[in-house]
Amino acid sequence: CHLIHYLRLSHHLTVLNYLIWTFDKLKSVSSEDIKITDAVFDGVEVRVFEPPGKRDERLKRSVVYIHGGGWALASARTSLYNNLCRIMAESLNAVIISVEYRLVPEVCFPEQFHDALRATKHFLQPDVLAEYSVDPSRIAVSGDSAGGNLAAAVCQQLSKDERLTIRPKLQALIYPVLQAFDFNTPSYQQNMNMPVLPRYVMINYWIDYFNGNYDLAHSLLINNHTALDVGQALSFRGRLNWTSLLPSSFKKNYKPVVQTTGKAEIIKEIPALLDVRAVPLLAENETLQLQPKTYILTCENDVLRDDGVMYAKRLENAGVEVTLDHFDDCFHGCMIFTIWPTDFSAGIQTRNSYIKWLDENL
């Protein structure tokens, strides 16, 4: 993929998505009991999963789901996410709205955020909820990885929109990516070379999302963009101090990496590095206080573990009810790997725990 990119034949992410789709055609997922339709919500494609209606049944609960893939890969239509949303619809007897936001390299930040926000706000309209027989008081916004990032950002934006009459009851974030401020948290140091999502890959996803230059990767890796002399980052430092936000069991013996002098020009070139629509963990306390009851799933073998744990702590400090569901033996992305030949016990375990929480709280 990178060779094709280097030869300027195509973007490597476009090629990788093509390979994902080619492999995906080999898979078949049954959906006998769930009605699956494609729709467009305010210009954004979505896939809707509806369980069969029952006579005299009350309104259904619902989940708006935003898929992961580094803002660049996968789709609501791939078998992995199709299977997850179908099982959610069956298990919860709920209407699932899976958002098909546009991807890198077609678009970059903030377009993915705008797509997810527009689709969610459209669904929250009373007439749309009535069309799908959804209870306005029982709606969750959820997502995994980059989708968890978008779900958190969407919930923050919705909470500040005074024009809305209906807001989510819950948010459920699965190993979410929430910050690009510090690439040397304990989980980034511990899992820097972990398969599925090594640190350098996550940094490259951020660069792609922001349409930045790969030449900045090393400076980001050593936190040059948030050094002590970078004035733009100063006001955010207290919102992401892992030495106070993480429990000792996660901090272990790792030390903070804080540069005295860095490169302020990085923030000037990529101001989105400090934009809360892209990095929800940097939101102010006044916004966090408005967030709905929250579920955050984290995995020990994941560079993003501490993003989720720190967000859970900040939300808790702001007075939000939070469930932090941590798995010591699981890895990033595991929850969607439940179909042969990637049917892992870690996937079943995390998916069941996630759905159980939704069932008990939604």
mmCIF file of C-alpha atoms in Angstrom:
data_model
loop_
_atom_site.group_PDB
_atom_site.id
_atom_site.type_symbol
_atom_site.label_atom_id
_atom_site.label_comp_id
_atom_site.label_asym_id
_atom_site.label_seq_id
_atom_site.Cartn_x
_atom_site.Cartn_y
_atom_site.Cartn_z
ATOM 1 C CA CYS A 1 0.000 0.000 0.000
ATOM 2 C CA HIS A 2 2.776 2.431 0.914
ATOM 3 C CA LEU A 3 4.680 1.547 -2.300
ATOM 4 C CA ILE A 4 1.610 2.419 -4.367
ATOM 5 C CA HIS A 5 1.319 5.663 -2.404
ATOM 6 C CA TYR A 6 5.020 6.444 -2.949
ATOM 7 C CA LEU A 7 4.627 5.844 -6.692
ATOM 8 C CA ARG A 8 1.675 8.286 -6.640
ATOM 9 C CA LEU A 9 -0.669 5.680 -8.074
ATOM 10 C CA SER A 10 -3.151 6.081 -5.232
ATOM 11 C CA HIS A 11 -3.325 6.998 -1.553
ATOM 12 C CA HIS A 12 -2.252 4.055 0.620
ATOM 13 C CA LEU A 13 -5.439 4.314 2.709
ATOM 14 C CA THR A 14 -7.581 4.069 -0.414
ATOM 15 C CA VAL A 15 -5.720 0.908 -1.410
ATOM 16 C CA LEU A 16 -6.021 -0.539 2.077
ATOM 17 C CA ASN A 17 -9.767 0.086 2.110
ATOM 18 C CA TYR A 18 -10.026 -1.636 -1.273
ATOM 19 C CA LEU A 19 -8.267 -4.682 0.160
ATOM 20 C CA ILE A 20 -10.584 -4.659 3.177
ATOM 21 C CA TRP A 21 -13.631 -4.608 0.913
ATOM 22 C CA THR A 22 -12.215 -7.367 -1.307
ATOM 23 C CA PHE A 23 -11.636 -9.636 1.690
ATOM 24 C CA ASP A 24 -15.010 -8.680 3.138
ATOM 25 C CA LYS A 25 -16.856 -10.027 0.103
ATOM 26 C CA LEU A 26 -15.794 -13.508 1.171
ATOM 27 C CA LYS A 27 -17.861 -13.192 4.343
ATOM 28 C CA SER A 28 -21.584 -13.687 4.734
ATOM 29 C CA VAL A 29 -23.503 -12.513 7.780
ATOM 30 C CA SER A 30 -27.076 -13.615 8.376
ATOM 31 C CA SER A 31 -29.686 -10.988 9.169
ATOM 32 C CA GLU A 32 -32.889 -13.022 9.045
ATOM 33 C CA ASP A 33 -34.565 -11.382 12.052
ATOM 34 C CA ILE A 34 -33.370 -7.823 11.526
ATOM 35 C CA LYS A 35 -34.523 -5.399 8.845
ATOM 36 C CA ILE A 36 -31.472 -3.657 7.388
ATOM 37 C CA THR A 37 -31.958 -0.585 5.220
ATOM 38 C CA ASP A 38 -29.777 2.249 3.959
ATOM 39 C CA ALA A 39 -30.912 5.849 4.336
ATOM 40 C CA VAL A 40 -29.582 9.403 4.141
ATOM 41 C CA PHE A 41 -29.781 11.661 7.210
ATOM 42 C CA ASP A 42 -29.148 15.308 6.334
ATOM 43 C CA GLY A 43 -26.829 14.334 3.487
ATOM 44 C CA VAL A 44 -25.022 11.611 5.460
ATOM 45 C CA GLU A 45 -25.426 7.938 4.597
ATOM 46 C CA VAL A 46 -26.508 5.640 7.423
ATOM 47 C CA ARG A 47 -27.411 1.984 7.770
ATOM 48 C CA VAL A 48 -30.462 1.271 9.913
ATOM 49 C CA PHE A 49 -30.979 -1.993 11.803
ATOM 50 C CA GLU A 50 -34.555 -2.564 12.986
ATOM 51 C CA PRO A 51 -35.796 -5.550 15.017
ATOM 52 C CA PRO A 52 -39.242 -6.857 14.082
ATOM 53 C CA GLY A 53 -42.125 -4.950 15.601
ATOM 54 C CA LYS A 54 -44.471 -6.694 17.990
ATOM 55 C CA ARG A 55 -48.155 -6.059 18.442
ATOM 56 C CA ASP A 56 -48.889 -3.433 21.110
ATOM 57 C CA GLU A 57 -45.142 -3.022 21.743
ATOM 58 C CA ARG A 58 -43.971 0.232 23.287
ATOM 59 C CA LEU A 59 -41.431 2.479 21.601
ATOM 60 C CA LYS A 60 -37.970 0.992 21.142
ATOM 61 C CA ARG A 61 -34.669 2.228 22.503
ATOM 62 C CA SER A 62 -31.910 3.136 20.046
ATOM 63 C CA VAL A 63 -28.150 3.467 19.584
ATOM 64 C CA VAL A 64 -26.393 5.762 17.118
ATOM 65 C CA TYR A 65 -23.191 3.838 16.345
ATOM 66 C CA ILE A 66 -20.060 5.366 14.773
ATOM 67 C CA HIS A 67 -17.509 2.866 13.463
ATOM 68 C CA GLY A 68 -13.753 2.975 14.015
ATOM 69 C CA GLY A 69 -10.841 2.728 11.596
ATOM 70 C CA GLY A 70 -8.632 5.761 12.176
ATOM 71 C CA TRP A 71 -11.149 8.088 10.441
ATOM 72 C CA ALA A 72 -9.870 6.424 7.270
ATOM 73 C CA LEU A 73 -10.783 2.740 7.112
ATOM 74 C CA ALA A 74 -13.757 0.362 7.344
ATOM 75 C CA SER A 75 -17.430 1.154 6.868
ATOM 76 C CA ALA A 76 -20.848 0.727 8.380
ATOM 77 C CA ARG A 77 -21.418 -1.770 5.570
ATOM 78 C CA THR A 78 -18.470 -4.086 6.231
ATOM 79 C CA SER A 79 -19.380 -7.458 7.718
ATOM 80 C CA LEU A 80 -17.572 -6.774 11.008
ATOM 81 C CA TYR A 81 -19.662 -3.698 11.813
ATOM 82 C CA ASN A 82 -22.745 -5.084 10.102
ATOM 83 C CA ASN A 83 -22.505 -8.094 12.406
ATOM 84 C CA LEU A 84 -21.943 -5.986 15.530
ATOM 85 C CA CYS A 85 -24.915 -3.715 14.843
ATOM 86 C CA ARG A 86 -27.172 -6.652 13.943
ATOM 87 C CA ILE A 87 -26.324 -8.390 17.223
ATOM 88 C CA MET A 88 -26.910 -5.142 19.111
ATOM 89 C CA ALA A 89 -30.315 -4.754 17.471
ATOM 90 C CA GLU A 90 -31.241 -8.341 18.338
ATOM 91 C CA SER A 91 -29.879 -8.358 21.877
ATOM 92 C CA LEU A 92 -31.289 -4.981 22.874
ATOM 93 C CA ASN A 93 -34.439 -5.074 20.731
ATOM 94 C CA ALA A 94 -33.268 -1.652 19.636
ATOM 95 C CA VAL A 95 -33.015 0.424 16.476
ATOM 96 C CA ILE A 96 -29.348 0.858 15.571
ATOM 97 C CA ILE A 97 -28.249 3.746 13.356
ATOM 98 C CA SER A 98 -24.774 3.067 11.938
ATOM 99 C CA VAL A 99 -23.212 6.244 10.527
ATOM 100 C CA GLU A 100 -21.367 6.032 7.207
ATOM 101 C CA TYR A 101 -19.250 9.164 7.582
ATOM 102 C CA ARG A 102 -16.807 10.128 4.839
ATOM 103 C CA LEU A 103 -13.215 8.964 5.213
ATOM 104 C CA VAL A 104 -9.636 10.135 4.799
ATOM 105 C CA PRO A 105 -8.283 10.846 2.168
ATOM 106 C CA GLU A 106 -11.561 11.957 0.576
ATOM 107 C CA VAL A 107 -12.067 14.411 3.431
ATOM 108 C CA CYS A 108 -10.161 15.344 6.583
ATOM 109 C CA PHE A 109 -11.025 16.977 9.898
ATOM 110 C CA PRO A 110 -13.523 18.454 10.641
ATOM 111 C CA GLU A 111 -15.664 16.785 7.979
ATOM 112 C CA GLN A 112 -15.889 13.401 9.743
ATOM 113 C CA PHE A 113 -17.071 15.215 12.870
ATOM 114 C CA HIS A 114 -19.604 17.239 10.886
ATOM 115 C CA ASP A 115 -20.975 14.092 9.203
ATOM 116 C CA ALA A 116 -21.437 12.292 12.529
ATOM 117 C CA LEU A 117 -23.007 15.369 14.130
ATOM 118 C CA ARG A 118 -25.415 16.040 11.240
ATOM 119 C CA ALA A 119 -26.597 12.429 11.092
ATOM 120 C CA THR A 120 -27.129 12.291 14.859
ATOM 121 C CA LYS A 121 -28.987 15.616 15.041
ATOM 122 C CA HIS A 122 -31.216 14.541 12.156
ATOM 123 C CA PHE A 123 -32.098 11.310 13.942
ATOM 124 C CA LEU A 124 -32.900 13.202 17.165
ATOM 125 C CA GLN A 125 -35.719 15.104 15.468
ATOM 126 C CA PRO A 126 -39.102 14.054 16.923
ATOM 127 C CA ASP A 127 -40.621 13.188 13.538
ATOM 128 C CA VAL A 128 -37.644 10.974 12.593
ATOM 129 C CA LEU A 129 -37.741 9.147 15.915
ATOM 130 C CA ALA A 130 -41.474 8.613 15.442
ATOM 131 C CA GLU A 131 -40.841 7.187 11.963
ATOM 132 C CA TYR A 132 -38.603 4.515 13.502
ATOM 133 C CA SER A 133 -40.776 4.053 16.624
ATOM 134 C CA VAL A 134 -37.940 5.148 18.925
ATOM 135 C CA ASP A 135 -38.394 6.378 22.486
ATOM 136 C CA PRO A 136 -36.847 9.899 22.632
ATOM 137 C CA SER A 137 -35.736 9.332 26.227
ATOM 138 C CA ARG A 138 -33.802 6.116 25.504
ATOM 139 C CA ILE A 139 -31.105 6.966 22.943
ATOM 140 C CA ALA A 140 -27.354 6.301 23.219
ATOM 141 C CA VAL A 141 -24.460 7.566 21.108
ATOM 142 C CA SER A 142 -21.619 5.080 20.808
ATOM 143 C CA GLY A 143 -18.522 4.228 18.821
ATOM 144 C CA ASP A 144 -15.206 2.402 18.869
ATOM 145 C CA SER A 145 -11.686 3.801 18.465
ATOM 146 C CA ALA A 146 -11.904 6.756 16.034
ATOM 147 C CA GLY A 147 -15.667 6.247 16.175
ATOM 148 C CA GLY A 148 -15.429 6.643 19.948
ATOM 149 C CA ASN A 149 -13.611 9.909 19.320
ATOM 150 C CA LEU A 150 -16.445 11.111 17.096
ATOM 151 C CA ALA A 151 -19.101 9.873 19.530
ATOM 152 C CA ALA A 152 -17.520 11.793 22.428
ATOM 153 C CA ALA A 153 -17.136 14.933 20.309
ATOM 154 C CA VAL A 154 -20.733 14.690 19.079
ATOM 155 C CA CYS A 155 -22.057 14.280 22.638
ATOM 156 C CA GLN A 156 -20.091 17.322 23.759
ATOM 157 C CA GLN A 157 -21.495 19.401 20.908
ATOM 158 C CA LEU A 158 -25.068 18.203 21.456
ATOM 159 C CA SER A 159 -24.853 19.031 25.152
ATOM 160 C CA LYS A 160 -24.109 22.676 24.301
ATOM 161 C CA ASP A 161 -26.816 23.063 21.635
ATOM 162 C CA GLU A 162 -29.652 24.924 23.358
ATOM 163 C CA ARG A 163 -31.942 24.450 20.355
ATOM 164 C CA LEU A 164 -32.174 20.694 20.847
ATOM 165 C CA THR A 165 -35.233 19.317 22.603
ATOM 166 C CA ILE A 166 -33.953 15.719 22.623
ATOM 167 C CA ARG A 167 -30.499 14.662 23.774
ATOM 168 C CA PRO A 168 -28.799 11.271 24.270
ATOM 169 C CA LYS A 169 -29.433 9.450 27.519
ATOM 170 C CA LEU A 170 -26.060 7.674 27.366
ATOM 171 C CA GLN A 171 -22.716 7.626 25.636
ATOM 172 C CA ALA A 172 -20.712 4.414 25.286
ATOM 173 C CA LEU A 173 -17.105 4.697 24.127
ATOM 174 C CA ILE A 174 -15.085 1.632 23.116
ATOM 175 C CA TYR A 175 -11.292 2.063 23.434
ATOM 176 C CA PRO A 176 -11.715 5.653 22.213
ATOM 177 C CA VAL A 177 -8.931 7.847 20.854
ATOM 178 C CA LEU A 178 -9.381 11.151 22.673
ATOM 179 C CA GLN A 179 -6.192 13.196 22.572
ATOM 180 C CA ALA A 180 -3.132 14.087 20.496
ATOM 181 C CA PHE A 181 -1.516 16.159 23.249
ATOM 182 C CA ASP A 182 0.726 13.511 24.816
ATOM 183 C CA PHE A 183 2.034 10.494 22.926
ATOM 184 C CA ASN A 184 4.001 9.333 25.964
ATOM 185 C CA THR A 185 1.298 8.404 28.436
ATOM 186 C CA PRO A 186 2.092 5.126 30.244
ATOM 187 C CA SER A 187 -0.054 3.129 27.804
ATOM 188 C CA TYR A 188 1.655 4.761 24.811
ATOM 189 C CA GLN A 189 5.045 3.861 26.306
ATOM 190 C CA GLN A 190 4.040 0.363 27.396
ATOM 191 C CA ASN A 191 2.327 -0.590 24.116
ATOM 192 C CA MET A 192 4.373 1.441 21.633
ATOM 193 C CA ASN A 193 5.096 -1.639 19.506
ATOM 194 C CA MET A 194 1.877 -3.557 20.184
ATOM 195 C CA PRO A 195 0.382 -5.188 17.060
ATOM 196 C CA VAL A 196 -2.883 -3.840 15.611
ATOM 197 C CA LEU A 197 -2.135 -0.265 16.748
ATOM 198 C CA PRO A 198 1.533 0.627 17.403
ATOM 199 C CA ARG A 199 2.240 4.195 18.488
ATOM 200 C CA TYR A 200 3.664 5.312 15.134
ATOM 201 C CA VAL A 201 0.537 4.064 13.344
ATOM 202 C CA MET A 202 -1.722 6.056 15.677
ATOM 203 C CA ILE A 203 0.384 9.162 15.129
ATOM 204 C CA ASN A 204 0.105 8.677 11.366
ATOM 205 C CA TYR A 205 -3.678 8.348 11.670
ATOM 206 C CA TRP A 206 -3.733 11.714 13.448
ATOM 207 C CA ILE A 207 -1.558 13.272 10.741
ATOM 208 C CA ASP A 208 -3.846 11.886 8.026
ATOM 209 C CA TYR A 209 -6.951 13.088 9.884
ATOM 210 C CA PHE A 210 -5.512 16.603 10.076
ATOM 211 C CA ASN A 211 -4.102 16.485 6.527
ATOM 212 C CA GLY A 212 -0.680 17.150 8.005
ATOM 213 C CA ASN A 213 2.851 16.338 6.948
ATOM 214 C CA TYR A 214 4.429 12.982 7.883
ATOM 215 C CA ASP A 215 7.682 14.862 8.510
ATOM 216 C CA LEU A 216 6.118 16.004 11.792
ATOM 217 C CA ALA A 217 5.706 12.454 13.101
ATOM 218 C CA HIS A 218 8.919 12.354 15.128
ATOM 219 C CA SER A 219 8.273 15.757 16.715
ATOM 220 C CA LEU A 220 4.802 14.594 17.733
ATOM 221 C CA LEU A 221 6.182 11.343 19.113
ATOM 222 C CA ILE A 222 8.472 13.184 21.540
ATOM 223 C CA ASN A 223 5.805 15.794 22.423
ATOM 224 C CA ASN A 224 7.598 18.731 20.807
ATOM 225 C CA HIS A 225 4.185 20.179 19.890
ATOM 226 C CA THR A 226 3.226 20.570 23.563
ATOM 227 C CA ALA A 227 6.570 21.598 25.062
ATOM 228 C CA LEU A 228 6.612 24.039 27.973
ATOM 229 C CA ASP A 229 7.481 26.950 25.699
ATOM 230 C CA VAL A 230 4.536 26.326 23.340
ATOM 231 C CA GLY A 231 2.132 28.968 24.607
ATOM 232 C CA GLN A 232 -0.911 27.652 22.706
ATOM 233 C CA ALA A 233 -0.736 24.384 24.642
ATOM 234 C CA LEU A 234 -0.221 25.910 28.085
ATOM 235 C CA SER A 235 -3.882 26.304 29.042
ATOM 236 C CA PHE A 236 -4.626 22.678 28.166
ATOM 237 C CA ARG A 237 -1.818 21.093 30.181
ATOM 238 C CA GLY A 238 -3.816 20.797 33.390
ATOM 239 C CA ARG A 239 -6.646 19.010 31.580
ATOM 240 C CA LEU A 240 -4.380 16.161 30.554
ATOM 241 C CA ASN A 241 -2.020 15.532 33.436
ATOM 242 C CA TRP A 242 -1.837 11.749 33.556
ATOM 243 C CA THR A 243 0.190 11.812 36.780
ATOM 244 C CA SER A 244 -2.972 12.941 38.582
ATOM 245 C CA LEU A 245 -5.636 11.356 36.361
ATOM 246 C CA LEU A 246 -4.354 7.760 36.259
ATOM 247 C CA PRO A 247 -4.349 5.259 39.128
ATOM 248 C CA SER A 248 -0.966 3.957 40.242
ATOM 249 C CA SER A 249 -1.722 0.554 38.688
ATOM 250 C CA PHE A 250 -1.644 2.224 35.268
ATOM 251 C CA LYS A 251 1.150 4.730 35.921
ATOM 252 C CA LYS A 252 3.519 1.953 37.036
ATOM 253 C CA ASN A 253 7.088 3.266 36.817
ATOM 254 C CA TYR A 254 6.644 5.374 33.683
ATOM 255 C CA LYS A 255 7.786 8.990 33.683
ATOM 256 C CA PRO A 256 6.206 11.970 31.905
ATOM 257 C CA VAL A 257 7.876 13.189 28.730
ATOM 258 C CA VAL A 258 7.668 16.988 28.837
ATOM 259 C CA GLN A 259 10.007 18.945 26.603
ATOM 260 C CA THR A 260 11.317 22.292 27.863
ATOM 261 C CA THR A 261 11.646 23.713 24.364
ATOM 262 C CA GLY A 262 9.702 22.494 21.375
ATOM 263 C CA LYS A 263 8.221 23.605 18.076
ATOM 264 C CA ALA A 264 5.340 26.051 18.344
ATOM 265 C CA GLU A 265 5.112 26.078 14.556
ATOM 266 C CA ILE A 266 3.551 22.583 14.670
ATOM 267 C CA ILE A 267 0.439 23.967 16.364
ATOM 268 C CA LYS A 268 0.362 26.845 13.883
ATOM 269 C CA GLU A 269 0.540 24.346 11.014
ATOM 270 C CA ILE A 270 -1.991 21.942 12.592
ATOM 271 C CA PRO A 271 -4.196 23.957 14.981
ATOM 272 C CA ALA A 272 -6.625 21.021 15.148
ATOM 273 C CA LEU A 273 -4.200 19.307 17.538
ATOM 274 C CA LEU A 274 -5.791 21.493 20.231
ATOM 275 C CA ASP A 275 -9.352 21.591 18.832
ATOM 276 C CA VAL A 276 -11.750 19.886 21.271
ATOM 277 C CA ARG A 277 -13.890 18.690 18.349
ATOM 278 C CA ALA A 278 -10.920 16.478 17.468
ATOM 279 C CA VAL A 279 -9.506 15.920 20.967
ATOM 280 C CA PRO A 280 -12.500 15.661 23.362
ATOM 281 C CA LEU A 281 -10.279 14.941 26.373
ATOM 282 C CA LEU A 282 -9.189 18.598 26.311
ATOM 283 C CA ALA A 283 -12.733 19.936 26.802
ATOM 284 C CA GLU A 284 -13.319 22.370 29.644
ATOM 285 C CA ASN A 285 -15.022 21.198 32.841
ATOM 286 C CA GLU A 286 -18.171 23.190 32.057
ATOM 287 C CA THR A 287 -18.700 21.023 28.971
ATOM 288 C CA LEU A 288 -17.885 17.763 30.750
ATOM 289 C CA GLN A 289 -20.512 18.523 33.412
ATOM 290 C CA LEU A 290 -23.177 18.408 30.690
ATOM 291 C CA GLN A 291 -22.281 14.915 29.430
ATOM 292 C CA PRO A 292 -24.723 11.996 29.770
ATOM 293 C CA LYS A 293 -24.142 8.866 31.814
ATOM 294 C CA THR A 294 -21.075 7.240 30.300
ATOM 295 C CA TYR A 295 -19.563 3.818 29.631
ATOM 296 C CA ILE A 296 -15.890 3.566 28.618
ATOM 297 C CA LEU A 297 -14.266 0.262 27.662
ATOM 298 C CA THR A 298 -10.464 0.064 27.755
ATOM 299 C CA CYS A 299 -7.925 -2.684 27.048
ATOM 300 C CA GLU A 300 -4.561 -3.170 28.730
ATOM 301 C CA ASN A 301 -2.718 -3.979 25.500
ATOM 302 C CA ASP A 302 -3.625 -0.733 23.774
ATOM 303 C CA VAL A 303 -1.834 2.592 23.332
ATOM 304 C CA LEU A 304 -5.218 4.281 23.827
ATOM 305 C CA ARG A 305 -5.908 2.725 27.220
ATOM 306 C CA ASP A 306 -5.022 5.901 29.117
ATOM 307 C CA ASP A 307 -7.098 8.144 26.841
ATOM 308 C CA GLY A 308 -10.206 6.329 28.021
ATOM 309 C CA VAL A 309 -9.134 6.090 31.665
ATOM 310 C CA MET A 310 -8.299 9.808 31.843
ATOM 311 C CA TYR A 311 -11.601 10.773 30.227
ATOM 312 C CA ALA A 312 -13.452 8.590 32.709
ATOM 313 C CA LYS A 313 -11.682 10.355 35.577
ATOM 314 C CA ARG A 314 -12.306 13.841 34.211
ATOM 315 C CA LEU A 315 -15.990 13.063 33.670
ATOM 316 C CA GLU A 316 -16.246 11.599 37.153
ATOM 317 C CA ASN A 317 -14.569 14.701 38.611
ATOM 318 C CA ALA A 318 -17.169 16.788 36.748
ATOM 319 C CA GLY A 319 -20.009 14.879 38.406
ATOM 320 C CA VAL A 320 -20.925 12.510 35.568
ATOM 321 C CA GLU A 321 -21.818 8.896 36.379
ATOM 322 C CA VAL A 322 -19.174 6.745 34.650
ATOM 323 C CA THR A 323 -18.586 3.027 34.244
ATOM 324 C CA LEU A 324 -14.970 2.204 33.343
ATOM 325 C CA ASP A 325 -14.882 -1.346 31.997
ATOM 326 C CA HIS A 326 -11.224 -2.399 31.797
ATOM 327 C CA PHE A 327 -9.958 -5.683 30.323
ATOM 328 C CA ASP A 328 -6.476 -6.797 31.360
ATOM 329 C CA ASP A 329 -6.072 -9.427 28.645
ATOM 330 C CA CYS A 330 -7.583 -7.656 25.615
ATOM 331 C CA PHE A 331 -6.213 -5.532 22.772
ATOM 332 C CA HIS A 332 -7.239 -2.578 20.642
ATOM 333 C CA GLY A 333 -9.986 -3.343 18.137
ATOM 334 C CA CYS A 334 -10.860 -6.706 19.634
ATOM 335 C CA MET A 335 -14.607 -6.153 19.982
ATOM 336 C CA ILE A 336 -15.366 -6.386 16.272
ATOM 337 C CA PHE A 337 -13.347 -9.584 15.796
ATOM 338 C CA THR A 338 -16.109 -12.108 16.356
ATOM 339 C CA ILE A 339 -16.459 -13.591 12.843
ATOM 340 C CA TRP A 340 -14.376 -16.453 11.447
ATOM 341 C CA PRO A 341 -11.447 -16.460 10.819
ATOM 342 C CA THR A 342 -10.949 -13.641 13.358
ATOM 343 C CA ASP A 343 -13.391 -14.869 15.989
ATOM 344 C CA PHE A 344 -11.458 -14.161 19.176
ATOM 345 C CA SER A 345 -12.615 -14.805 22.734
ATOM 346 C CA ALA A 346 -11.542 -11.239 23.559
ATOM 347 C CA GLY A 347 -14.080 -9.994 21.021
ATOM 348 C CA ILE A 348 -16.945 -12.009 22.477
ATOM 349 C CA GLN A 349 -15.983 -11.042 26.027
ATOM 350 C CA THR A 350 -15.839 -7.297 25.400
ATOM 351 C CA ARG A 351 -18.916 -7.242 23.159
ATOM 352 C CA ASN A 352 -21.011 -9.089 25.732
ATOM 353 C CA SER A 353 -19.916 -6.727 28.503
ATOM 354 C CA TYR A 354 -20.693 -3.669 26.365
ATOM 355 C CA ILE A 355 -24.129 -4.913 25.337
ATOM 356 C CA LYS A 356 -24.916 -5.932 28.913
ATOM 357 C CA TRP A 357 -24.235 -2.384 30.131
ATOM 358 C CA LEU A 358 -26.416 -0.914 27.401
ATOM 359 C CA ASP A 359 -29.197 -3.368 28.221
ATOM 360 C CA GLU A 360 -29.099 -2.447 31.925
ATOM 361 C CA ASN A 361 -28.837 1.314 31.435
ATOM 362 C CA LEU A 362 -30.651 2.166 28.218
#
